[in-house]
Structures are given as C-alpha cells and as structure tokens.
Amino acid sequence: MINVLYAGSPEASAKTLEILIKNSNSEPSTAFRICGVLTNAPSVQGRHKTPVPTPVETLAQSYNIPVFNPEHLDTPAREAVAAVKPDILVCFAYGHIFGPRFMALFKFGGINLHPSRLPEYRGCTPVNAAILNRNETTAFSIQKVSPKMDEGNLLSQEEVKLSGKETAFSLLNDAAAWGGEELTRILTDLSKTMNLPEGKVQEGNASYTSMIKKEDARLNWRESALEIDAKVRGYFSNPCAWTQNSEGTLKILEGLPVTEEEALSLINGAPAAQKIEEEKRSARTPGRVSAFVKGKGILIECGTGFYAITRLQKQGKNEMDYKSFMNGSRNFIGSVLD
C-alpha cells in the first residue's frame, strides 16, 4: 500500500484529487491511498469575513481525509505530516515551494502535475500564458518535484491541440482530468514495482510565467479583436478581463472576435436605435460601442476588427448575458470603453 500526501488548493486541483480518491484501493496488489491533504489556509471572504476553506480541503473533509493547512512548512507542520506516514507527495496547484527537509519525509519523493509543455511556461500561470500567446498547441506534464521550480525530470507528457476557444478555466480543468488518470497510472505502477522511474530530462529552451495582477487583465481596445479575445479567455475566471465606462468597472466574461466585413454587415442590418449614427462609422474609435446585434452580441470597435461581448458583469452586480445587460443600459451604444 502506497500512502499519498496530496498537495493542492483550487477547484481544478480538487477535481484531480477526487479522481485519485475514486481510483485508490481498487486492487490490493496495486493499491494506493490518500493519507492526507496539504492545502492553503481558509481565506476570509464576504462582508462578514467568514473563513472559507479551499475546494481541496472541502473535498478531503467529505472523505474524512486528514487536512493540513499550515502557513509555513516548519517543524510542527512537518511533524504533523510525518504522523500520517506518507510515502510520496503528489502536487497540483499548491502554490508553495517544498524545501529539502519537507521532501525528506517522502521515501519516493514527489511528483507534480504541470499544465504546460515543460520546460515551456514554468511557473504558476502556464494555461493563461498558452491562451494569451494564442498558441496552437500546449501540453500537460507530470514531473518529479525538484529543488528548482519546475525543473524535475518528466514522467509523462501529453500534447494538447488548442481550438482557440478554450478559457483558462476550461483548459485547467482538462489538465486536471488528464492528470487524475495519469497520476493514477503512475501510482499504480509504483505500488507494483516500489520504484519510481528516473524520468526524462527536460529538453529545449525554458520560459517562465509569473503571477497575474488585476491590471494585467485590463483590456486595451487599441489591440486587435483577436488579442482582446485571447485576454478574455486567458483571464477567465480569475481575475477576469475588465474595462471601464462612465458607471464604473465592467467585467467581460465571454465574447468572440468578429471580422471587419462581418461586423459592418451586422451593423448595417441593425435597427437605427441599436447602432451608432452612420456618419460616425467612418472614423474608428477603439473601445466604442458600435451596435447591439441580437444573436451576436454587443459590438465593440478594436484596433483591428470588432469584439462581440456576449456575457458581462457590472460592478457590484451579478453577471448577465448581453441582452439582459442592454435592457438596463439604454445609453450604452455610442459610449466608449476605456
């Protein structure tokens, strides 16, 4: 029996953990079990400052799995983890560096699910980077935990084609599903052989990602519609792409790029009350709300092309589709987003 300490925090990581839990203990001869979970401490949310546990902690508690959420992996934290006798660390989106004294607790070391084609996009935001850079392909990787960030040998890597419609949320969840099954295979093999393969040394030029700040997700309407679309998808659902109008911040949750030709055809076919005046159309104004087109969205002028917003959220309000938004925003057409 292999004892696994699982480390992770967000919703996607909880998805991988649930797959591992459901696949564990299936056959006594090739068994592993989740002996504990390491996750971030509950975060304070809402008006009443209520501590909210991570999705990984919530899931672990539902299966009566011991949970550890120390602020630091210090001596008391290491002693608490050691008490559940873990053999291997499995990590996905935990967000902290593991020091040598912590890693010494694990007979077989640690393995980490990283949603990129390592050594490409090392760091904490690889799925965002792949979408923002409009890559045609990416990959999901499982690597050994190493002293340096994301430099461990590769145990598995799967090529992934990108359609150009993925969001950071959906791509991360795809990685979580693949990772759950692939980690199951690796742990099952480990329980049979009691030996973790050496793995393959990463090859190629390394690139790195960094933490995303709210300002990074602010839309610059002077960019092309394709770049705007990549930002909306790449920053979904945290921190969410955003812009401003006279009423405050608008989060842009969904939409699609529209070519110049198609957009002009849609605008010309729209009722007069749902588009800007004809004399204004010849002068491009990035960020201007040009038309409301049923079946397509709210058309915004970009540096090149148009972007059709289909789902958005006013500051302090619930998210809504573009039709509901326009019902309460009579003066939106002709305004300029910044």
PDB file of N, CA and C in Angstrom, residues 242-277:
ATOM      1  N   TRP A 242     -11.332  43.062 -17.871  1.00  0.00           N
ATOM      2  CA  TRP A 242     -12.215  44.146 -17.457  1.00  0.00           C
ATOM      3  C   TRP A 242     -11.917  45.424 -18.221  1.00  0.00           C
ATOM      4  N   THR A 243     -12.884  46.303 -18.193  1.00  0.00           N
ATOM      5  CA  THR A 243     -12.777  47.600 -18.817  1.00  0.00           C
ATOM      6  C   THR A 243     -13.597  48.565 -17.974  1.00  0.00           C
ATOM      7  N   GLN A 244     -13.650  49.823 -18.392  1.00  0.00           N
ATOM      8  CA  GLN A 244     -14.420  50.804 -17.628  1.00  0.00           C
ATOM      9  C   GLN A 244     -15.310  51.624 -18.548  1.00  0.00           C
ATOM     10  N   ASN A 245     -16.449  52.057 -18.005  1.00  0.00           N
ATOM     11  CA  ASN A 245     -17.275  53.064 -18.663  1.00  0.00           C
ATOM     12  C   ASN A 245     -17.665  54.100 -17.615  1.00  0.00           C
ATOM     13  N   SER A 246     -18.592  54.961 -17.939  1.00  0.00           N
ATOM     14  CA  SER A 246     -18.945  56.055 -17.032  1.00  0.00           C
ATOM     15  C   SER A 246     -19.537  55.566 -15.716  1.00  0.00           C
ATOM     16  N   GLU A 247     -20.034  54.335 -15.690  1.00  0.00           N
ATOM     17  CA  GLU A 247     -20.666  53.806 -14.475  1.00  0.00           C
ATOM     18  C   GLU A 247     -19.709  53.002 -13.615  1.00  0.00           C
ATOM     19  N   GLY A 248     -18.502  52.769 -14.092  1.00  0.00           N
ATOM     20  CA  GLY A 248     -17.539  52.009 -13.303  1.00  0.00           C
ATOM     21  C   GLY A 248     -16.942  50.857 -14.083  1.00  0.00           C
ATOM     22  N   THR A 249     -16.535  49.825 -13.357  1.00  0.00           N
ATOM     23  CA  THR A 249     -15.848  48.682 -13.955  1.00  0.00           C
ATOM     24  C   THR A 249     -16.841  47.696 -14.568  1.00  0.00           C
ATOM     25  N   LEU A 250     -16.497  47.185 -15.736  1.00  0.00           N
ATOM     26  CA  LEU A 250     -17.256  46.115 -16.377  1.00  0.00           C
ATOM     27  C   LEU A 250     -16.346  44.918 -16.567  1.00  0.00           C
ATOM     28  N   LYS A 251     -16.748  43.775 -16.043  1.00  0.00           N
ATOM     29  CA  LYS A 251     -16.022  42.540 -16.316  1.00  0.00           C
ATOM     30  C   LYS A 251     -16.550  41.944 -17.616  1.00  0.00           C
ATOM     31  N   ILE A 252     -15.652  41.579 -18.507  1.00  0.00           N
ATOM     32  CA  ILE A 252     -16.043  40.962 -19.770  1.00  0.00           C
ATOM     33  C   ILE A 252     -15.774  39.467 -19.641  1.00  0.00           C
ATOM     34  N   LEU A 253     -16.835  38.680 -19.608  1.00  0.00           N
ATOM     35  CA  LEU A 253     -16.724  37.261 -19.284  1.00  0.00           C
ATOM     36  C   LEU A 253     -16.683  36.369 -20.525  1.00  0.00           C
ATOM     37  N   GLU A 254     -17.434  36.725 -21.546  1.00  0.00           N
ATOM     38  CA  GLU A 254     -17.462  35.910 -22.760  1.00  0.00           C
ATOM     39  C   GLU A 254     -17.688  36.797 -23.973  1.00  0.00           C
ATOM     40  N   GLY A 255     -17.230  36.306 -25.102  1.00  0.00           N
ATOM     41  CA  GLY A 255     -17.449  37.011 -26.355  1.00  0.00           C
ATOM     42  C   GLY A 255     -16.708  36.316 -27.473  1.00  0.00           C
ATOM     43  N   LEU A 256     -16.605  36.992 -28.610  1.00  0.00           N
ATOM     44  CA  LEU A 256     -15.886  36.398 -29.736  1.00  0.00           C
ATOM     45  C   LEU A 256     -15.437  37.502 -30.687  1.00  0.00           C
ATOM     46  N   PRO A 257     -14.304  37.284 -31.377  1.00  0.00           N
ATOM     47  CA  PRO A 257     -13.845  38.276 -32.347  1.00  0.00           C
ATOM     48  C   PRO A 257     -14.697  38.229 -33.608  1.00  0.00           C
ATOM     49  N   VAL A 258     -14.879  39.380 -34.218  1.00  0.00           N
ATOM     50  CA  VAL A 258     -15.677  39.480 -35.436  1.00  0.00           C
ATOM     51  C   VAL A 258     -14.856  40.252 -36.465  1.00  0.00           C
ATOM     52  N   THR A 259     -14.823  39.755 -37.690  1.00  0.00           N
ATOM     53  CA  THR A 259     -14.062  40.430 -38.738  1.00  0.00           C
ATOM     54  C   THR A 259     -14.710  41.766 -39.088  1.00  0.00           C
ATOM     55  N   GLU A 260     -13.895  42.628 -39.696  1.00  0.00           N
ATOM     56  CA  GLU A 260     -14.381  43.940 -40.116  1.00  0.00           C
ATOM     57  C   GLU A 260     -15.591  43.813 -41.043  1.00  0.00           C
ATOM     58  N   GLU A 261     -15.468  42.924 -42.010  1.00  0.00           N
ATOM     59  CA  GLU A 261     -16.526  42.760 -43.005  1.00  0.00           C
ATOM     60  C   GLU A 261     -17.821  42.282 -42.369  1.00  0.00           C
ATOM     61  N   GLU A 262     -17.724  41.269 -41.521  1.00  0.00           N
ATOM     62  CA  GLU A 262     -18.937  40.741 -40.878  1.00  0.00           C
ATOM     63  C   GLU A 262     -19.553  41.772 -39.949  1.00  0.00           C
ATOM     64  N   ALA A 263     -18.713  42.483 -39.204  1.00  0.00           N
ATOM     65  CA  ALA A 263     -19.226  43.470 -38.250  1.00  0.00           C
ATOM     66  C   ALA A 263     -19.971  44.588 -38.960  1.00  0.00           C
ATOM     67  N   LEU A 264     -19.431  45.101 -40.057  1.00  0.00           N
ATOM     68  CA  LEU A 264     -20.089  46.178 -40.783  1.00  0.00           C
ATOM     69  C   LEU A 264     -21.421  45.720 -41.369  1.00  0.00           C
ATOM     70  N   SER A 265     -21.445  44.465 -41.816  1.00  0.00           N
ATOM     71  CA  SER A 265     -22.699  43.919 -42.323  1.00  0.00           C
ATOM     72  C   SER A 265     -23.742  43.828 -41.214  1.00  0.00           C
ATOM     73  N   LEU A 266     -23.322  43.397 -40.031  1.00  0.00           N
ATOM     74  CA  LEU A 266     -24.241  43.294 -38.899  1.00  0.00           C
ATOM     75  C   LEU A 266     -24.737  44.668 -38.468  1.00  0.00           C
ATOM     76  N   ILE A 267     -23.817  45.626 -38.437  1.00  0.00           N
ATOM     77  CA  ILE A 267     -24.195  46.983 -38.027  1.00  0.00           C
ATOM     78  C   ILE A 267     -25.176  47.585 -39.023  1.00  0.00           C
ATOM     79  N   ASN A 268     -24.910  47.438 -40.306  1.00  0.00           N
ATOM     80  CA  ASN A 268     -25.800  47.984 -41.334  1.00  0.00           C
ATOM     81  C   ASN A 268     -27.196  47.374 -41.257  1.00  0.00           C
ATOM     82  N   GLY A 269     -27.272  46.119 -40.843  1.00  0.00           N
ATOM     83  CA  GLY A 269     -28.560  45.447 -40.761  1.00  0.00           C
ATOM     84  C   GLY A 269     -29.311  45.670 -39.470  1.00  0.00           C
ATOM     85  N   ALA A 270     -28.662  46.322 -38.481  1.00  0.00           N
ATOM     86  CA  ALA A 270     -29.304  46.536 -37.182  1.00  0.00           C
ATOM     87  C   ALA A 270     -30.264  47.717 -37.244  1.00  0.00           C
ATOM     88  N   PRO A 271     -31.324  47.704 -36.422  1.00  0.00           N
ATOM     89  CA  PRO A 271     -32.244  48.847 -36.348  1.00  0.00           C
ATOM     90  C   PRO A 271     -31.495  50.115 -35.929  1.00  0.00           C
ATOM     91  N   ALA A 272     -31.976  51.262 -36.355  1.00  0.00           N
ATOM     92  CA  ALA A 272     -31.302  52.532 -36.090  1.00  0.00           C
ATOM     93  C   ALA A 272     -31.068  52.776 -34.608  1.00  0.00           C
ATOM     94  N   ALA A 273     -31.997  52.335 -33.781  1.00  0.00           N
ATOM     95  CA  ALA A 273     -31.885  52.574 -32.334  1.00  0.00           C
ATOM     96  C   ALA A 273     -30.834  51.696 -31.673  1.00  0.00           C
ATOM     97  N   GLN A 274     -30.336  50.729 -32.424  1.00  0.00           N
ATOM     98  CA  GLN A 274     -29.391  49.775 -31.835  1.00  0.00           C
ATOM     99  C   GLN A 274     -27.983  49.896 -32.435  1.00  0.00           C
ATOM    100  N   LYS A 275     -27.673  51.041 -33.046  1.00  0.00           N
ATOM    101  CA  LYS A 275     -26.339  51.237 -33.620  1.00  0.00           C
ATOM    102  C   LYS A 275     -25.995  52.720 -33.610  1.00  0.00           C
ATOM    103  N   ILE A 276     -24.697  53.026 -33.750  1.00  0.00           N
ATOM    104  CA  ILE A 276     -24.284  54.421 -33.812  1.00  0.00           C
ATOM    105  C   ILE A 276     -24.688  55.020 -35.163  1.00  0.00           C
ATOM    106  N   GLU A 277     -24.706  56.348 -35.205  1.00  0.00           N
ATOM    107  CA  GLU A 277     -25.106  57.016 -36.430  1.00  0.00           C
ATOM    108  C   GLU A 277     -24.129  56.715 -37.563  1.00  0.00           C
TER     109      GLU A 277
END
